[in-house]
Structures are given as structure tokens and as C-alpha cells.
Coordinates of C-alpha atoms and ligand atoms in Angstrom, one line a residue:
M1 CA 0.0 -0.2 0.0
Q2 CA 1.1 3.4 -0.8
I3 CA 1.6 5.9 1.8
F4 CA 1.0 9.5 1.2
R5 CA 3.0 12.2 3.5
L6 CA -0.2 15.1 3.8
A7 CA 2.9 17.6 3.7
L8 CA 4.6 16.4 0.5
T9 CA 1.6 15.7 -1.6
F10 CA -0.2 18.8 -0.7
P11 CA 2.0 21.7 -0.5
L12 CA -0.8 24.2 -0.7
L13 CA -1.9 22.7 3.1
A14 CA 1.2 22.0 4.2
G15 CA 2.2 25.7 3.1
L16 CA -1.1 27.2 5.1
A17 CA -0.4 25.4 7.8
A18 CA 3.3 26.5 7.9
G19 CA 2.0 29.7 7.5
C20 CA -0.3 29.5 10.6
S21 CA 2.4 28.9 13.0
Q22 CA 4.2 32.6 12.3
P23 CA 2.7 35.0 14.5
N24 CA 1.9 38.6 13.0
K25 CA 3.8 41.6 13.2
A26 CA 1.7 43.6 16.1
G27 CA 0.7 47.2 15.5
A28 CA -0.6 50.0 18.0
D29 CA -3.1 47.9 19.8
G30 CA -1.2 44.4 19.9
A31 CA -3.8 45.2 16.4
T32 CA -2.1 44.6 12.8
A33 CA -4.1 45.4 9.3
P34 CA -5.2 42.0 7.8
T35 CA -1.6 40.6 6.4
T36 CA -2.2 36.8 5.7
A37 CA -4.3 35.2 3.2
A38 CA -7.0 34.4 5.7
A39 CA -7.4 37.6 6.8
A40 CA -7.7 38.9 2.9
D41 CA -10.3 36.2 1.9
T42 CA -12.3 37.0 5.6
A43 CA -12.4 40.7 4.4
A44 CA -13.9 40.0 1.0
L45 CA -15.9 37.6 2.3
A46 CA -17.3 40.3 4.6
K47 CA -18.7 42.5 1.9
K48 CA -20.9 39.8 0.4
P49 CA -24.3 39.7 0.5
G50 CA -25.1 36.1 2.6
W51 CA -21.1 36.0 4.0
W52 CA -23.5 34.8 6.7
K53 CA -23.4 31.2 5.0
E54 CA -19.5 31.4 3.9
T55 CA -18.2 32.6 7.3
V56 CA -17.1 30.2 10.1
V57 CA -18.5 31.2 13.4
Y58 CA -16.1 31.1 16.6
Q59 CA -17.9 31.4 19.9
I60 CA -16.3 33.4 22.4
Y61 CA -17.0 32.9 26.2
P62 CA -15.4 36.1 27.3
R63 CA -15.6 35.5 31.3
S64 CA -12.7 32.9 30.8
F65 CA -11.1 33.5 27.2
Q66 CA -8.3 35.6 28.8
D67 CA -7.8 37.7 32.0
S68 CA -6.1 40.7 31.3
N69 CA -5.9 42.8 34.9
G70 CA -5.2 39.5 37.0
D71 CA -8.5 39.6 38.4
G72 CA -9.4 35.8 37.8
E73 CA -12.4 36.6 35.3
G74 CA -11.9 37.0 31.1
D75 CA -12.6 41.0 29.9
L76 CA -12.5 42.5 26.4
R77 CA -8.7 43.6 27.0
G78 CA -7.9 40.0 27.1
I79 CA -9.5 39.3 24.1
I80 CA -7.9 41.7 22.1
S81 CA -4.5 40.6 23.5
R82 CA -5.4 37.6 21.6
L83 CA -6.7 39.2 17.8
D84 CA -3.9 37.4 16.2
Y85 CA -4.8 34.0 17.6
L86 CA -8.5 34.6 16.0
Q87 CA -7.1 35.4 12.7
R88 CA -4.6 32.9 12.7
L89 CA -7.7 30.6 12.9
G90 CA -9.3 31.6 9.8
V91 CA -12.4 31.8 11.4
G92 CA -14.4 35.0 10.1
T93 CA -17.2 36.1 12.6
V94 CA -16.9 36.0 16.6
W95 CA -19.9 35.3 18.8
L96 CA -19.5 36.8 22.0
N97 CA -21.5 35.1 25.1
P98 CA -23.0 38.2 27.0
I99 CA -20.6 41.1 28.0
Y100 CA -23.7 43.4 29.1
A101 CA -23.6 45.1 32.9
S102 CA -25.6 42.1 35.0
P103 CA -25.5 41.0 38.5
N104 CA -24.3 37.3 37.0
D105 CA -26.7 35.3 38.5
D106 CA -26.6 33.1 35.1
S107 CA -23.3 34.4 34.3
G108 CA -24.5 37.4 32.2
Y109 CA -27.6 36.2 30.8
D110 CA -29.2 38.4 33.6
I111 CA -29.0 41.6 32.2
S112 CA -29.6 44.5 34.6
D113 CA -28.5 47.2 31.4
Y114 CA -28.3 46.2 27.7
R115 CA -26.3 49.7 26.8
R116 CA -23.8 48.7 29.5
I117 CA -20.7 46.8 29.5
Q118 CA -20.2 45.0 32.9
P119 CA -17.4 46.2 34.4
A120 CA -15.7 42.9 35.0
F121 CA -15.2 43.0 31.0
G122 CA -14.1 46.6 30.6
T123 CA -15.6 49.7 29.5
M124 CA -17.4 50.9 26.2
Q125 CA -13.8 51.8 24.8
D126 CA -12.5 48.9 25.2
F127 CA -15.1 47.4 23.0
D128 CA -14.9 50.2 20.5
A129 CA -11.3 48.6 20.5
L130 CA -12.3 45.2 20.5
L131 CA -15.0 45.6 17.7
Q132 CA -11.9 47.8 15.4
G133 CA -9.4 45.4 16.2
L134 CA -11.6 42.3 14.8
H135 CA -12.9 44.4 11.4
R136 CA -9.2 45.3 10.9
R137 CA -8.7 41.9 10.7
G138 CA -11.4 41.1 8.5
I139 CA -13.4 39.7 11.4
K140 CA -17.3 40.1 12.2
L141 CA -18.6 40.4 15.6
V142 CA -21.8 38.7 16.5
M143 CA -23.3 39.5 19.9
D144 CA -26.1 37.8 22.1
L145 CA -29.4 39.3 22.6
V146 CA -31.1 38.1 25.3
V147 CA -34.4 39.4 25.4
N148 CA -37.1 36.7 26.5
H149 CA -36.1 38.2 30.2
S150 CA -34.0 40.7 31.7
S151 CA -32.4 41.0 35.3
D152 CA -34.3 41.6 38.4
E153 CA -32.1 44.5 39.0
H154 CA -32.5 45.8 35.3
E155 CA -34.4 49.3 36.0
W156 CA -37.9 48.1 33.9
F157 CA -38.2 45.4 36.5
R158 CA -37.1 47.7 39.4
Q159 CA -40.0 50.4 38.6
A160 CA -42.5 47.7 37.4
R161 CA -42.2 45.7 40.8
S162 CA -42.4 49.2 42.7
S163 CA -46.4 49.3 42.1
R164 CA -49.3 47.9 40.1
S165 CA -49.6 50.9 38.1
S166 CA -45.9 52.1 37.4
P167 CA -45.7 52.7 33.5
Y168 CA -43.2 49.4 33.5
R169 CA -45.7 47.0 34.9
D170 CA -46.5 45.7 31.6
Y171 CA -43.1 44.8 30.7
Y172 CA -43.1 41.8 32.6
H173 CA -45.6 39.1 32.9
W174 CA -47.5 39.4 36.6
W175 CA -50.4 37.0 38.2
P176 CA -52.1 39.2 40.8
A177 CA -52.5 37.1 43.9
E178 CA -56.4 37.6 44.7
R179 CA -56.9 35.4 41.5
G180 CA -55.2 32.6 43.8
K181 CA -52.1 30.5 42.8
P182 CA -50.9 31.0 39.2
T183 CA -51.1 27.7 36.7
P184 CA -48.2 26.1 37.1
R185 CA -45.1 27.0 34.7
W186 CA -42.0 25.0 34.8
S187 CA -38.9 26.9 35.2
F188 CA -35.5 25.6 33.9
F189 CA -33.5 26.8 36.5
D190 CA -35.8 27.2 39.5
V191 CA -34.8 25.1 42.9
N192 CA -38.4 24.2 43.1
S193 CA -39.0 24.3 38.9
D194 CA -41.7 26.5 39.5
A195 CA -41.6 29.4 37.2
W196 CA -43.9 31.8 39.3
R197 CA -42.4 34.0 42.4
Y198 CA -44.1 36.0 44.4
D199 CA -43.8 38.8 45.0
S200 CA -45.3 40.7 48.7
L201 CA -44.4 44.5 47.4
T202 CA -47.5 44.0 45.3
N203 CA -49.0 41.1 46.1
S204 CA -48.1 39.2 42.8
Y205 CA -46.6 36.6 41.2
Y206 CA -44.0 37.4 38.2
L207 CA -43.1 34.9 35.6
H208 CA -39.4 33.7 35.4
Y209 CA -39.1 30.8 32.7
F210 CA -35.2 30.6 33.8
S211 CA -33.8 31.8 37.6
R212 CA -35.6 33.6 39.9
K213 CA -33.5 36.8 38.8
Q214 CA -34.2 36.4 35.1
P215 CA -38.2 37.5 34.9
D216 CA -39.9 37.3 31.4
L217 CA -40.1 40.3 29.5
N218 CA -43.5 41.0 27.9
W219 CA -43.5 40.9 24.2
E220 CA -47.3 41.7 23.8
N221 CA -46.2 45.4 24.9
P222 CA -45.7 47.3 21.8
K223 CA -43.9 49.4 24.2
L224 CA -41.3 47.0 25.7
R225 CA -40.5 46.0 21.9
Q226 CA -39.7 49.8 20.9
E227 CA -37.4 49.7 23.7
I228 CA -35.7 46.2 22.5
Y229 CA -35.5 47.2 18.6
R230 CA -34.3 51.0 20.0
M231 CA -31.5 48.7 22.2
M232 CA -30.5 46.7 18.9
R233 CA -30.1 49.7 16.5
F234 CA -27.9 51.0 19.2
W235 CA -25.1 48.4 19.0
L236 CA -25.8 47.8 15.3
D237 CA -24.8 51.8 14.7
K238 CA -22.0 50.8 16.4
G239 CA -21.1 48.3 13.3
I240 CA -21.8 44.9 15.1
D241 CA -22.6 42.0 12.5
G242 CA -25.2 40.7 13.9
F243 CA -27.5 38.6 16.8
R244 CA -27.6 35.3 18.0
M245 CA -31.2 35.7 19.7
D246 CA -31.1 33.6 23.1
A247 CA -33.8 31.4 24.1
F248 CA -35.6 33.5 21.4
Q249 CA -38.3 31.1 20.7
F250 CA -39.8 31.4 24.1
V251 CA -40.6 35.2 24.1
A252 CA -44.2 34.8 23.0
K253 CA -46.9 33.8 25.9
D254 CA -50.5 33.2 25.9
P255 CA -50.9 36.0 28.8
R256 CA -54.1 34.2 30.1
F257 CA -51.8 31.3 31.0
P258 CA -54.0 28.3 30.0
V259 CA -53.6 25.2 31.8
L260 CA -51.3 23.0 30.5
P261 CA -51.6 19.1 30.1
P262 CA -50.0 17.1 32.7
G263 CA -46.5 16.1 31.5
Y264 CA -46.0 19.5 29.8
E265 CA -42.7 20.2 30.7
K266 CA -41.2 16.9 29.4
N267 CA -41.7 18.3 26.0
I268 CA -41.0 22.1 27.0
I269 CA -40.3 23.0 23.3
R270 CA -43.8 22.0 22.5
Y271 CA -45.3 24.4 25.1
Y272 CA -43.4 27.3 25.2
G273 CA -42.0 27.9 22.1
N274 CA -43.6 29.3 18.8
G275 CA -46.0 31.0 21.3
P276 CA -49.3 33.4 20.1
H277 CA -47.7 36.0 17.6
L278 CA -44.0 34.8 17.6
H279 CA -43.6 35.2 13.8
D280 CA -45.5 38.5 14.2
Y281 CA -42.7 40.0 16.1
I282 CA -39.8 38.7 14.2
Q283 CA -41.1 39.7 11.0
E284 CA -41.7 43.3 13.1
M285 CA -38.0 43.3 14.2
N286 CA -36.9 42.5 10.8
R287 CA -38.8 45.1 9.3
E288 CA -38.1 48.0 11.7
V289 CA -34.5 47.1 12.3
L290 CA -32.5 44.0 10.4
S291 CA -33.4 44.6 7.5
K292 CA -31.6 48.0 7.9
Y293 CA -28.3 46.2 8.1
N294 CA -26.3 43.6 6.5
V295 CA -26.0 41.4 9.1
M296 CA -26.5 37.9 10.8
T297 CA -29.3 36.5 12.7
V298 CA -29.4 33.1 14.4
A299 CA -32.1 32.2 16.8
E300 CA -30.6 30.1 19.6
G301 CA -33.5 26.6 19.0
A302 CA -36.2 27.1 16.5
G303 CA -39.4 24.8 17.0
S304 CA -39.5 21.4 17.6
G305 CA -38.5 20.3 14.6
P306 CA -37.5 21.2 11.0
T307 CA -40.7 22.1 10.2
D308 CA -41.6 24.8 12.6
A309 CA -37.4 25.6 12.5
M310 CA -37.9 26.5 8.8
L311 CA -40.7 29.1 9.6
F312 CA -38.1 31.0 11.4
V313 CA -35.5 31.3 8.3
D314 CA -37.3 30.8 4.8
P315 CA -36.2 33.9 3.3
A316 CA -39.3 34.4 1.8
R317 CA -40.9 35.2 5.4
K318 CA -37.9 37.7 6.5
E319 CA -37.4 36.9 9.4
L320 CA -33.8 35.6 10.5
N321 CA -30.8 33.6 8.2
M322 CA -30.4 30.9 10.0
A323 CA -31.8 28.8 12.8
Y324 CA -29.8 26.1 15.5
H325 CA -31.4 22.7 16.5
F326 CA -31.2 20.9 20.0
E327 CA -31.6 17.6 18.6
G328 CA -28.3 16.8 18.0
M329 CA -27.3 17.9 21.3
D330 CA -30.1 16.1 23.1
L331 CA -27.7 13.2 21.8
A332 CA -25.2 11.5 24.1
N333 CA -26.5 12.8 27.8
G334 CA -27.0 9.5 29.0
P335 CA -23.9 7.2 30.8
D336 CA -24.1 4.9 27.5
G337 CA -23.2 7.7 24.8
Y338 CA -24.8 7.5 21.3
R339 CA -25.2 5.8 18.4
L340 CA -23.7 6.7 15.6
T341 CA -26.2 5.9 13.3
D342 CA -29.2 8.1 15.5
F343 CA -26.3 11.0 15.0
K344 CA -26.2 10.4 11.2
R345 CA -29.8 10.0 11.2
I346 CA -30.5 13.6 12.7
Y347 CA -28.1 15.3 10.8
T348 CA -29.5 13.7 7.8
R349 CA -33.2 14.6 8.7
W350 CA -32.1 18.1 9.3
D351 CA -29.9 18.8 6.1
S352 CA -32.7 17.7 3.8
A353 CA -34.9 19.6 5.1
F354 CA -33.3 22.6 4.4
A355 CA -32.1 21.2 1.1
R356 CA -34.1 23.3 -1.1
T357 CA -34.0 26.7 1.0
G358 CA -33.5 28.0 4.7
W359 CA -29.9 27.6 6.8
L360 CA -28.9 25.9 9.3
S361 CA -25.9 26.1 12.0
I362 CA -23.6 23.3 12.8
Y363 CA -22.2 22.8 16.0
L364 CA -21.2 20.0 18.5
A365 CA -20.8 22.4 21.5
N366 CA -21.3 26.0 22.9
H367 CA -21.4 27.2 26.5
D368 CA -24.7 25.5 27.6
Q369 CA -22.4 21.9 27.0
P370 CA -20.2 19.7 28.1
R371 CA -17.2 19.8 26.0
M372 CA -17.4 18.3 22.4
L373 CA -14.5 15.9 23.0
S374 CA -15.9 14.7 25.9
K375 CA -19.3 14.1 24.7
F376 CA -18.9 12.9 21.1
G377 CA -15.4 12.1 20.5
D378 CA -13.0 10.0 23.2
D379 CA -10.9 12.2 25.5
R380 CA -8.6 9.3 26.8
P381 CA -5.2 10.7 26.0
A382 CA -4.7 7.9 23.2
F383 CA -7.9 9.3 21.5
R384 CA -8.1 13.1 22.3
A385 CA -6.2 14.2 19.4
A386 CA -7.7 12.4 16.3
S387 CA -11.0 12.4 17.6
A388 CA -11.0 15.9 18.1
K389 CA -9.7 16.7 14.4
L390 CA -12.5 14.1 13.6
L391 CA -15.0 16.1 15.1
N392 CA -13.6 19.6 13.7
T393 CA -13.6 17.7 10.3
F394 CA -17.4 17.4 10.4
I395 CA -17.9 20.7 11.9
L396 CA -16.2 22.1 8.8
T397 CA -17.7 19.8 6.0
M398 CA -21.4 19.7 6.8
R399 CA -23.6 22.5 4.7
G400 CA -24.5 25.2 7.1
T401 CA -22.7 27.5 9.0
P402 CA -19.8 25.8 11.5
Y403 CA -19.8 27.3 14.9
C404 CA -16.3 26.4 16.8
Y405 CA -16.9 26.6 21.0
N406 CA -13.7 28.4 21.6
G407 CA -11.1 25.3 22.7
D408 CA -12.1 23.0 21.0
E409 CA -9.9 23.6 18.5
L410 CA -7.4 22.3 21.2
G411 CA -9.5 19.2 22.0
M412 CA -10.3 21.0 25.6
S413 CA -12.1 18.0 27.6
N414 CA -14.6 18.1 30.6
I415 CA -13.1 18.9 34.0
R416 CA -15.5 16.5 36.0
F417 CA -15.7 18.0 39.1
K418 CA -16.3 15.6 42.0
R419 CA -17.8 18.4 44.5
I420 CA -20.9 20.4 44.1
E421 CA -18.5 23.0 46.1
D422 CA -16.3 23.3 42.5
Y423 CA -19.6 24.2 40.4
R424 CA -20.2 27.7 39.8
D425 CA -23.0 27.2 37.2
M426 CA -26.5 28.3 38.9
E427 CA -28.4 25.2 36.8
T428 CA -26.3 22.9 38.3
R429 CA -26.0 24.6 41.7
N430 CA -30.0 24.8 42.2
G431 CA -30.4 21.2 40.5
Y432 CA -28.2 19.9 43.2
Q433 CA -29.9 21.3 45.9
R434 CA -33.7 20.2 44.4
V435 CA -32.5 16.5 44.5
K436 CA -31.4 17.6 48.1
N437 CA -34.7 18.9 49.3
R438 CA -36.3 15.8 47.8
G439 CA -33.9 13.3 49.5
G440 CA -33.0 12.3 46.2
D441 CA -29.3 10.5 45.4
L442 CA -26.7 13.3 45.4
N443 CA -24.5 10.8 43.9
A444 CA -25.9 10.2 40.9
F445 CA -26.4 14.1 40.5
L446 CA -22.8 14.4 40.6
A447 CA -22.5 11.7 38.1
Q448 CA -24.6 12.9 35.9
A449 CA -23.1 16.3 36.1
K450 CA -19.8 15.1 35.2
R451 CA -21.1 14.2 31.9
T452 CA -23.5 17.3 31.2
A453 CA -22.6 20.2 33.4
R454 CA -22.3 23.2 31.8
D455 CA -19.3 24.3 34.0
N456 CA -17.6 21.2 32.0
G457 CA -17.3 24.1 29.1
R458 CA -16.7 27.0 30.9
T459 CA -13.5 26.1 32.7
P460 CA -10.7 29.0 31.4
F461 CA -8.9 29.0 28.0
Q462 CA -5.5 26.7 28.0
W463 CA -3.4 29.0 26.4
D464 CA 0.2 27.5 27.7
A465 CA 1.4 26.0 30.3
S466 CA 2.3 28.2 32.7
A467 CA 0.6 28.6 36.0
Q468 CA -3.4 28.9 35.7
A469 CA -2.9 28.1 31.6
G470 CA -1.8 31.7 31.1
F471 CA -5.7 32.9 31.5
S472 CA -4.8 35.0 34.8
T473 CA -2.3 36.3 37.3
G474 CA -4.7 35.9 39.3
T475 CA -7.4 33.0 40.5
P476 CA -9.7 32.2 38.0
W477 CA -13.3 32.2 38.5
L478 CA -13.3 28.7 37.7
H479 CA -10.9 26.0 37.9
V480 CA -8.8 25.2 35.6
N481 CA -8.9 22.0 33.7
P482 CA -5.6 20.4 35.3
N483 CA -4.8 18.6 31.7
Y484 CA -3.4 22.2 30.7
R485 CA 0.1 21.2 30.8
A486 CA -0.1 18.9 27.9
V487 CA -3.5 20.2 26.2
N488 CA -2.4 24.1 25.5
A489 CA -2.4 26.2 22.6
A490 CA 1.3 27.4 22.5
A491 CA 2.3 23.4 22.6
Q492 CA 0.3 23.2 19.4
E493 CA 1.4 26.0 17.7
A494 CA 4.7 24.0 17.8
D495 CA 3.3 20.9 16.3
S496 CA 2.3 20.9 12.6
A497 CA 0.2 17.8 13.9
S498 CA -1.7 19.3 16.3
V499 CA -5.6 19.6 16.8
L500 CA -4.9 23.8 16.3
N501 CA -3.2 22.9 13.5
H502 CA -5.5 20.6 11.8
F503 CA -8.3 23.3 12.7
R504 CA -6.6 26.0 10.7
R505 CA -6.0 23.4 7.6
A506 CA -9.8 22.7 7.7
T507 CA -10.6 26.6 7.8
A508 CA -8.7 26.9 5.1
L509 CA -10.1 24.1 3.1
R510 CA -13.6 25.0 3.5
R511 CA -12.4 28.6 2.2
A512 CA -10.8 27.2 -0.5
H513 CA -13.7 25.2 -1.7
P514 CA -17.5 26.4 -1.8
V515 CA -18.5 23.0 -2.4
L516 CA -18.1 22.4 1.6
V517 CA -20.0 25.4 2.0
H518 CA -22.8 25.0 -0.5
G519 CA -22.7 21.6 -2.0
Q520 CA -25.4 19.1 -1.7
Y521 CA -25.1 16.7 1.1
R522 CA -25.6 13.3 0.3
L523 CA -25.2 10.4 3.5
L524 CA -23.4 6.9 2.3
D525 CA -23.8 3.7 4.0
A526 CA -26.7 5.0 6.7
A527 CA -26.7 1.8 8.2
N528 CA -22.9 1.7 8.9
P529 CA -22.5 2.0 13.0
H530 CA -18.9 2.5 13.0
I531 CA -18.1 5.3 9.5
Y532 CA -20.3 8.4 8.8
A533 CA -19.4 9.0 4.9
Y534 CA -21.0 11.7 3.0
T535 CA -20.4 13.2 -0.2
R536 CA -21.1 16.9 -1.2
T537 CA -21.4 18.1 -4.8
L538 CA -21.4 21.3 -6.6
G539 CA -21.7 21.4 -9.8
A540 CA -18.5 19.2 -11.2
A541 CA -16.7 19.8 -7.6
R542 CA -17.5 16.6 -5.6
A543 CA -15.7 15.8 -2.3
L544 CA -16.1 12.3 0.0
V545 CA -15.9 12.7 4.1
V546 CA -15.2 9.9 5.5
L547 CA -15.2 9.7 9.1
N548 CA -14.3 6.7 11.6
F549 CA -16.2 7.5 14.6
T550 CA -14.3 4.3 16.7
A551 CA -11.5 3.9 18.4
E552 CA -10.5 0.9 16.2
P553 CA -9.0 0.1 13.3
R554 CA -11.6 -0.2 10.6
T555 CA -12.1 -0.8 7.0
W556 CA -14.6 1.0 4.6
A557 CA -15.1 0.1 0.8
L558 CA -15.6 3.0 -1.6
P559 CA -19.2 2.6 -2.9
A560 CA -19.2 1.8 -7.1
G561 CA -19.0 4.9 -8.5
L562 CA -16.7 7.0 -6.3
T563 CA -13.3 7.3 -7.3
P564 CA -11.1 9.5 -5.1
G565 CA -9.1 12.2 -7.7
G566 CA -6.2 12.9 -6.0
A567 CA -4.7 13.0 -2.6
P568 CA -6.8 13.6 0.6
W569 CA -7.5 17.4 1.0
L570 CA -7.7 16.8 5.0
N571 CA -6.3 13.5 6.9
N572 CA -5.9 13.5 10.3
Y573 CA -3.3 10.6 10.0
P574 CA -0.1 11.5 8.3
T575 CA -1.4 8.1 6.2
F576 CA -3.4 7.5 3.5
G577 CA -3.8 4.3 1.4
P578 CA -5.8 5.1 -2.0
A579 CA -7.5 1.9 -2.4
A580 CA -10.8 0.7 -3.3
T581 CA -11.4 -0.2 0.5
L582 CA -10.4 2.3 3.0
A583 CA -7.7 1.4 5.8
L584 CA -9.0 4.0 8.5
Q585 CA -7.3 4.4 11.5
P586 CA -9.0 5.0 15.0
W587 CA -10.8 8.0 14.7
Q588 CA -9.7 8.5 11.1
A589 CA -10.9 11.5 9.4
L590 CA -10.6 11.9 5.3
V591 CA -11.6 14.7 2.9
L592 CA -11.2 13.4 -0.4
P593 CA -11.7 15.0 -3.6
L594 CA -14.1 12.9 -6.3
R595 CA -12.9 12.9 -9.8
Ligands
LIG601 O1 -30.0 29.2 27.1 C1 -31.6 28.8 26.7 C2 -32.1 27.4 26.9 O2 -32.7 26.7 25.7 C3 -31.6 26.5 27.6 O3 -32.6 25.5 27.7 C4 -30.3 26.0 27.9 O4 -30.8 24.4 26.9 C5 -30.4 25.5 29.0 O5 -29.1 26.4 29.2 C6 -29.7 23.7 29.0 O6 -28.7 23.8 30.4 C7 -29.7 30.4 26.9 C8 -28.5 30.7 27.1 O7 -27.6 29.9 26.4 C9 -28.1 30.0 28.4 O8 -26.7 30.2 28.4 C10 -28.8 30.7 29.0 O9 -28.8 30.3 31.1 C11 -30.7 30.5 29.2 O10 -30.9 31.4 28.1 C12 -31.1 31.7 30.0 O11 -30.4 33.1 29.6

């Protein structure tokens, strides 16, 4: 069998990989003008309508990315100091989790002032410098828009709760206590799972789908909607490039709060998503705000299936650009992992539903999830790098806009805290208390948290092998994963075969080949429990992706009619035997041009 060395047979990629590891010259803000091919490409793309289809989104969890002042929390100056790193990833868009003023009950998703920067993150000047630094490098910036709820410390809520006749009263949902107990509503985070909180000041309950400190805004009220549109224009006029719309499918509620059938909470998206007038609100927002800017909009969650999701993004309806679904995420939460055939079925079903129109996001993790590698790959040392590269190959070769969650380009893994005291996330802490209150099995809860808790994905970014992984000179707000000495960006910079450099090759490949962005997707060998194989086709351009989702070597016979047209475009092993039957290494990922 002939062995190809990727660097020898595919000089373009080898050259890109080498270029990637060369730091750019720093300018005044630690910032530079676009100097690399990657930056020139992304800058050109940024001007195109529909740029959001061709971009690669990199999600930054600001609290854990880079601390610049030693207070143990990441901040905007920290991100600014890493702009060259972002540029060399070859990503086109950064999505920032909330950086607005917030008492941080839910890590910034409880906003007390939508137009101010949380002091721990910096100032508005820092924000402007960040936006400028990104734009100088041809990278777009998308912000989180959290308008299903505000913080209970927002001025609107302070006013609203002060009296039943406050002009802000109708900015929120209230149930006067003289009507008796409200009809039950389930809460995601509440210690009693109760979404109604009694407030003695006005003898009323207020609604909070999330925590008690996150009262739900009343979208029925046109004044509230106008406030939100003004706030959106404030950020768009600053020059940001779009919004990721948090929990947006939940904003519309029937204010009569009808009784829901028993067990509704097990199917919460069906009952909380798609409330009355939801699409009227989005169309109004589109008319009054979004249509005036060349921006990207993505709804977090969009109904319970592809048909509902399409309503958000069918261009004819003039609503949003793309949806992201939870179905892929809901796999693999149990102790037994997931079946690859289910994974393939879900991604294939969503792809076919969006084959003619609409657009999807492709992601395997975010700040609400455990680490992609621990959940879908294999984080044992022998397979960590190969499986992380395979998962990144998947994200970057599917149809839809890829989202990479910071750290996944290095193969960061779950921290698996042993004690509840180590968790910072209120969801986990309240969940623990809930189980304790009902005398439940706390060990079972902790065992599950090791697999699924959100803090697994929120540990500080692993920059280098120095103290606290180079994240902070102080005490980090959440423990650093002890594996940082082996898994960190600096070590991977130096290794052309690292997960990081593989990621860079994959983003470069996607930029170079429109077939990987727009090409039609076709699943091969659907029943194969070990291999995920698919083709992408755009006119005469064709590519084959073959992913061995197991820790064992496997063989896979090329279906009749598929003939590789040269050396691999991407390969996470140095070996490739071009043959009618591919011999695949554990977690091998191949992208092959087809004749
Ligand atoms: O998440 C909304 C959401 O739908 C939750 O069910 C999410 O799936 C949950 O966090 C999983 O544990 C968004 C944000 O992404 C999340 O970080 C916030 O906590 C939440 O909204 C409230 O703002």
C-alpha cells in the first residue's frame, strides 16, 4: 500500500499550516492590518450579501477566554490581546456571549443594563477597540441578544415591581395573588422548578422561565418591543454584525396562562416555543431593524422540528438567517453515550429539510454543553487528538454555518468536578439543592453533572503550560482543567500535526472550496454503526468525507462510482492508502476530492 505524507503531497495545505504558526507583526493595539491570506479572504467575504453562509463562527465565552488584569475573570482587553490568534484560526465571525452589565446570576444572561459593559469585562472604549480590532482583521462580531428576560436588577423591573400602576408594570408578566395561585409553569433553573415567584411588594407573582433573577419580558407590550428595537439599533449603529438571539423561541406567551396538560414540561419546546404572535414579532423586528443592516441573525433553538425551524429562516418570510437545533445536542447525555446511526439520522434529516431553502448552523458544543470532545469523541489521551480533529472536520465539512466553541480547536475536555462546591453554574447548584430537598440520590446527580454540566465547557481557555494555563495571573473564577500542561495552544502552535493546526487547515479548506459550503450533502452507508461517510457536490466539484467514529481501525469500501481524484484535501493521520477499500485508523477523518 502506498503511503502519502500529507505535507509532501499537498504543498498548499502544508504551506498554509506553516503560515499559520507564524505570528503576525503586532501594531499599536496589539492589532495589525490583515496580512495573511486568511485575513484577505475573510475581508473580501465580509462584503458579500449572504456572507453568513460562508463564514465560520468562533464562539468566545468572554469570562473564560483571557484575563488581562489579574482579577480571575476574562475581559475585553484580554480578547484584544488575542486577536492575532483569532485571525490565524481562519474564522470569519466571533460570537461573544453576553458582556453587558449583569449581577451574574446566570453568567451574564441576566442583564441589568443592555447598553453598558459589565465592569469586570471592561469599558465601552474597550468594546469599541475590540470591534475595530476584529474588523481590521476582516472578522465580524455577533453579539448575544437576551430579550426573553432581563435581570430583576434592571431598571425596568425595579420600576415594574414597585407598584401595580407603574408604567413599566406591563414590561413583565404578573399574576395578582387575589386570583389565587397561578397556573403552573415549569422553570429551567428554579430550585423548586416553579416559574412563578411571589413578590409581596405588590402581592403578585412574576413569571421567570429561567432563574428568579431573570423575570420574563412581556412581548405583548408594543412599548417593550420598541425599547428592544432601539437597543438593537444602538449596537448595530456601532457597527456590530449581528445577533445570536437567546431563548428567542420562548418570548411569545399567552398572557391568559391556560392550564397545560400533565407532563408538558417533558416536552417544553412544544409548549414554550412558538407562542402566539412569535412570528409577527420577528417579522416586525425584521422590518423595523434587521432589514436595514447587512447582518447575521441566528435564533437559539427554533421550534421542535425542522418544519417549525423553517418558519424562522425561510427567506420568503423575512425573519432570521439561520436556526440552530437542539436535537443533535440532546443525544449522548446518558451514561451510555450515543449511537452513530442516530447521530447520522438527525444530521441528515435536518439537512434534507433545509436542502432547498433556509439555512442551518452546525455545532457540537457551546457554553450550555459539556465539551464536544468528551461528549462525542474520546478524551482518553491516546484518542484525544485524533477524535478532536475528526469532530472539527465534521463541523467544517457539513452544509450550514459551522460554529466552533472556544477551546474545541485545541481538544479541551470536561473537567468532571467531584464536589458540588467546585461548580459555579447556578443551574447545577440549584439542581443539586432540588435533589437534596426531595431526598434524592446526590451521587447520581454528581455523576451526571460530570457528563453534562455546563461548567465542563466553561473552564478557562488553555493558552500555555504556565500557571493557570496563561489565562490569569490571579485566581480564576472557575478552576482550570489540570490537563492544561499537555493540552494548550502554545504547545499546539509548535506542532504542525496538532488539533489546532488541523483546525486551521480545515477552515482554510472550507474557504478554498465552495463545494464544502454550498454543495449538496448525501449520506452514504446509513446503517454503518462505525463510519459516517457523505459526499458534497456542487456542479462538477465533488468531495467525499469519511469519518471513523470509533477507537478501532476499520475498513470501508468505497461505493461503486466514487473514485478519489488525488491526495486527500484533509487527513488527521499522515497515512492514506488510496484503494477501493479504505483502511482507516482509529478516529481517522478523511476529506477526499472525487473525480
Ligand atoms: O439557553 C436557553 C435554553 O434553551 C436552555 O434550555 C439551555 O438549553 C440550558 O441552559 C441547558 O442547560 C440560553 C443560554 O444559552 C443559556 O446560557 C442561558 O442560561 C439561558 O438562555 C437563559 O438566558
